[in-house]
Coordinates of C-alpha atoms in Angstrom, one line a residue:
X1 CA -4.2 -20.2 -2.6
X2 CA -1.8 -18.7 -4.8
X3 CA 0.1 -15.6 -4.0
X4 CA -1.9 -12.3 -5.1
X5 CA -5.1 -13.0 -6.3
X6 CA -7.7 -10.8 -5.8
X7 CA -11.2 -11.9 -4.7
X8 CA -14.2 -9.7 -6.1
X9 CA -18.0 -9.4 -7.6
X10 CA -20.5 -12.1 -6.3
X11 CA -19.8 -14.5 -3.8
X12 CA -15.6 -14.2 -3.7
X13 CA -16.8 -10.6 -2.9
X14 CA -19.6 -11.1 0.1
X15 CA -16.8 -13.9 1.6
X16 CA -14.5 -11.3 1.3
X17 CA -16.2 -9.1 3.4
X18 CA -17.3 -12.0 6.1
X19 CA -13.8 -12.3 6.4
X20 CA -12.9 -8.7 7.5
X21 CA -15.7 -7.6 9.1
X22 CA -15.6 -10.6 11.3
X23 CA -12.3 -9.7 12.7
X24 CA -14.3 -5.9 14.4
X25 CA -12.1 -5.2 17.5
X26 CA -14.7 -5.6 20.2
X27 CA -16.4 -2.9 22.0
X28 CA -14.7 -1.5 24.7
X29 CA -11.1 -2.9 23.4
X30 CA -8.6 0.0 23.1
X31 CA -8.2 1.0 19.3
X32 CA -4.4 0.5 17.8
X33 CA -3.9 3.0 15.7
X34 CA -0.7 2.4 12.3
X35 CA 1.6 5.2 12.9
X36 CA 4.1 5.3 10.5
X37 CA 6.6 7.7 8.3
X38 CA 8.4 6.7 5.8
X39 CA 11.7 5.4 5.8
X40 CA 14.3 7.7 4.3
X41 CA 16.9 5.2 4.3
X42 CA 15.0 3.0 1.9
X43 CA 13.9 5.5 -0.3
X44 CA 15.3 5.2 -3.9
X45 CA 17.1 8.5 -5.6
X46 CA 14.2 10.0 -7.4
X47 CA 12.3 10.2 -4.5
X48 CA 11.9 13.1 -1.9
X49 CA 10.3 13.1 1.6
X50 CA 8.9 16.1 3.0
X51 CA 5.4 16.9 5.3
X52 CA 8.0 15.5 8.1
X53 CA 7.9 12.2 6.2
X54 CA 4.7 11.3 5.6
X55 CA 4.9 12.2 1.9
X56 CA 7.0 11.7 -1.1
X57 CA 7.4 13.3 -4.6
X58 CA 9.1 11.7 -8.1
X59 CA 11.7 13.7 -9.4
X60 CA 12.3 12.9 -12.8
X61 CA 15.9 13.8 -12.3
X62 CA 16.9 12.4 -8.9
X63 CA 19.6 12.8 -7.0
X64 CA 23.2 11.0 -8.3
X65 CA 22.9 7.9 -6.7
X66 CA 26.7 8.1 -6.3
X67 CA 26.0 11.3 -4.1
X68 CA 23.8 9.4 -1.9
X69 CA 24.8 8.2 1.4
X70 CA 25.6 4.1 1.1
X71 CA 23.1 1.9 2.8
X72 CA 21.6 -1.7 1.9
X73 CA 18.1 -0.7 2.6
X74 CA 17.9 2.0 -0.7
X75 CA 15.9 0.9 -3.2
X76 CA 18.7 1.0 -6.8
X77 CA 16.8 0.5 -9.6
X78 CA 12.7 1.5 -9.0
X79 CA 11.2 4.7 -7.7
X80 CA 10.1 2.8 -4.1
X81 CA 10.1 3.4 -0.2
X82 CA 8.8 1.2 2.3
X83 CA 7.6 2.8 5.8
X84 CA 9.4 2.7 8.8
X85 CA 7.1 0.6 10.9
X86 CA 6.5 -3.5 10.5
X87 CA 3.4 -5.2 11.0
X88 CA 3.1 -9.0 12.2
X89 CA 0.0 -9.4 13.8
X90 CA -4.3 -7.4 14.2
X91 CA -5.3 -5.0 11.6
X92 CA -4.4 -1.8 10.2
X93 CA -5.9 1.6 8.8
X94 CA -4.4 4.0 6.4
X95 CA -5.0 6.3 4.0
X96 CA -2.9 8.0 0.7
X97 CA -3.8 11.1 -1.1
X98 CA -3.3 10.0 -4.7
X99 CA -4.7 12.8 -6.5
X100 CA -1.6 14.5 -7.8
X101 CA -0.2 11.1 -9.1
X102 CA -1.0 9.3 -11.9
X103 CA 1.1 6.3 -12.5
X104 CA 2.1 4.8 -8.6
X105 CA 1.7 1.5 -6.4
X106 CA 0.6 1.6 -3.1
X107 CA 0.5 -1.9 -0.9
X108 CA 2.7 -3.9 1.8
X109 CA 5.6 -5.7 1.3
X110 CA 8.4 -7.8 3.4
X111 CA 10.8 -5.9 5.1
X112 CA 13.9 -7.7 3.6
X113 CA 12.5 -7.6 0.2
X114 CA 15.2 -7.0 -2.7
X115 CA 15.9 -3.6 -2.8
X116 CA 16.9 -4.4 -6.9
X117 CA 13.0 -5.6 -7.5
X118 CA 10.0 -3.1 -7.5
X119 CA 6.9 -3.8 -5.3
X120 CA 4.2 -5.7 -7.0
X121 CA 6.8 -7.4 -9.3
X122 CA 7.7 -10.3 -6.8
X123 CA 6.3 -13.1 -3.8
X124 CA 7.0 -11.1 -1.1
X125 CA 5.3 -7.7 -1.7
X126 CA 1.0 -7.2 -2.9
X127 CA -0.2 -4.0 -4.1
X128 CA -2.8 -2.2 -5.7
X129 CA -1.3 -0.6 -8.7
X130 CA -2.8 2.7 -10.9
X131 CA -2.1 3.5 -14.6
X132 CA -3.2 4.4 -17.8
X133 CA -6.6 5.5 -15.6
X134 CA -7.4 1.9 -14.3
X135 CA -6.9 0.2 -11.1
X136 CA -5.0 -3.1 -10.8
X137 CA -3.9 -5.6 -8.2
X138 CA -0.6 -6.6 -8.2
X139 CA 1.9 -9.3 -6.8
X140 CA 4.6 -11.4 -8.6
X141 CA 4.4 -9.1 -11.9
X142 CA 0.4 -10.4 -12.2
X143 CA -2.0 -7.7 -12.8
X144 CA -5.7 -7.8 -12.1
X145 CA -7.8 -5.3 -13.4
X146 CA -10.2 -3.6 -10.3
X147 CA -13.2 -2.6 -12.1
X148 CA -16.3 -0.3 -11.4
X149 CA -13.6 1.9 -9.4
X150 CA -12.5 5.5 -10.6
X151 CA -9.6 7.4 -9.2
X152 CA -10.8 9.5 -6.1
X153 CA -8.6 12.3 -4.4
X154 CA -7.7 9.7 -1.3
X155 CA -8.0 5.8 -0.9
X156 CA -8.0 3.9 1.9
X157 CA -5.9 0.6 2.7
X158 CA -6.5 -2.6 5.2
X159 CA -4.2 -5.0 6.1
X160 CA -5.4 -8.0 8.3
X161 CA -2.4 -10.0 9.5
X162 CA -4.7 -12.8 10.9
X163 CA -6.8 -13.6 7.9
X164 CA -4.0 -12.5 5.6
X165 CA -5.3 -10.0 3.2
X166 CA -5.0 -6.8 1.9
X167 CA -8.2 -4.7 0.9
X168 CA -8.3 -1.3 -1.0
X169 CA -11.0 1.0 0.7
X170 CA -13.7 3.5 -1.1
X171 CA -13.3 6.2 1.6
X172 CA -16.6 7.7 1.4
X173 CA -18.9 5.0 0.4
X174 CA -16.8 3.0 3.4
X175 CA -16.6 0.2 1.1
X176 CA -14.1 -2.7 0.1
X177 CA -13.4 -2.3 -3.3
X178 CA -11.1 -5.2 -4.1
X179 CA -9.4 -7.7 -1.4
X180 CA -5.8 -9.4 -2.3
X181 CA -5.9 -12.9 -0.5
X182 CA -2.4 -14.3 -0.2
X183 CA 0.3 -15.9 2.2
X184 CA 1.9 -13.3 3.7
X185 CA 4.9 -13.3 5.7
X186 CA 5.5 -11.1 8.1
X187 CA 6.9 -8.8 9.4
X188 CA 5.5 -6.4 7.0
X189 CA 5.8 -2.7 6.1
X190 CA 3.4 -0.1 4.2
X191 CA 5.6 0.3 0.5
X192 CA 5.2 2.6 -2.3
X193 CA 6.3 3.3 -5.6
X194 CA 5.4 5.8 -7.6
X195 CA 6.6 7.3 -11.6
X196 CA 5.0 11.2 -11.5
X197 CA 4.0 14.0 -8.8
X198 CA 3.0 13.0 -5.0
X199 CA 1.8 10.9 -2.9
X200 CA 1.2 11.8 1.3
X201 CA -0.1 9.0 3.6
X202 CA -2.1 9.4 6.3
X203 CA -1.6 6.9 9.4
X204 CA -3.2 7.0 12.6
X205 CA -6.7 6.7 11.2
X206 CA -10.1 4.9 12.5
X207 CA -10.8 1.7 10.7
X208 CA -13.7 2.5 9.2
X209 CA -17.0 1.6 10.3
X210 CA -18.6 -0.9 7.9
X211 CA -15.3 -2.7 6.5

């Protein structure tokens, strides 16, 4: 199957779901919750932390990359930071408040991805991508449009390391809205990017019931 497509409307859509909702932790099973913040030490010079890392704003003019400490893991060229917590195996729940952003990409990606590409733009990193007022899903530079989905204040995101996809999440219809099928490699981390205003995350969240 080739690396980022997207699976959606009729019967890609209901196989979709079969997929996810068949991997329900069983009753009784303690719940794993995704706690993250994201990692300052990846975080390019435009962007700031703040809400004890668990957010980050675009400046337009960043910080002088020559003023910022050395380190491999900085993102040089794109406005990107990865979270500070890889992923390799079950299924994990979070949610981004998006509504003070209008251009930004939200997915996962490899955890020694280039730090000279942008998520979305390569093999090793799938995300769902917002601009110009439209959804898209995103890997290796290929956009899909996501239709029949508007912009709400907060979105939800899934990532099952066992089937191997990536779904974004309707919060309050508890719906999957679009699901990226790929090969991924793990170990994996949450990763944004993002062009204007804010973005927070919110980990430790309930998988939701229904998805």
């Amino acid at each position: 199957m080739a690396a980022g497509r997207t699976v959606w409307g009729g019967m890609g859509m209901r196989m979709a779901r079969r997929l996810l909702q068949g991997r329900r932790f069983p009753s009784g099973q303690p719940r794993r919750y995704l706690n993250f913040k994201l990692d300052e030490k990846t975080a390019h010079s435009s962007l700031d932390l703040f809400k004890k890392e668990t957010g980050v704003i675009y400046r337009m003019i960043g910080i002088d990359p020559t003023k910022t400490p050395k380190n491999p893991e900085r993102f040089t060229d794109w406005a990107v930071v990865l979270a500070d917590t890889p992923l390799s195996s079950g299924r994990h729940y979070w949610e981004v408040t998006v509504k003070r952003s209008q251009e930004f990409r939200i997915g996962v990606a490899e955890t020694n991805m280039s730090r000279e590409e942008c998520i979305g733009a390569n093999d090793c990193s799938w995300v769902y991508a917002y601009l110009q007022k439209k959804w898209y899903s995103m890997a290796s530079s290929e956009m899909i449009p996501v239709d029949f989905f508007g912009k709400p204040d907060r979105v939800g995101f899934l990532l099952d390391c066992e089937v191997k996809t990536l779904s974004l999440i309707e919060i309050e219809k508890a719906a999957v809205v679009s699901t990226i099928m790929t090969e991924f490699r793990a170990p994996l981390v949450p990763a944004f990017a993002l062009w204007d205003g804010e973005l927070i995350t919110h980990p430790c969240m309930d998988i939701l019931q229904g998805i």
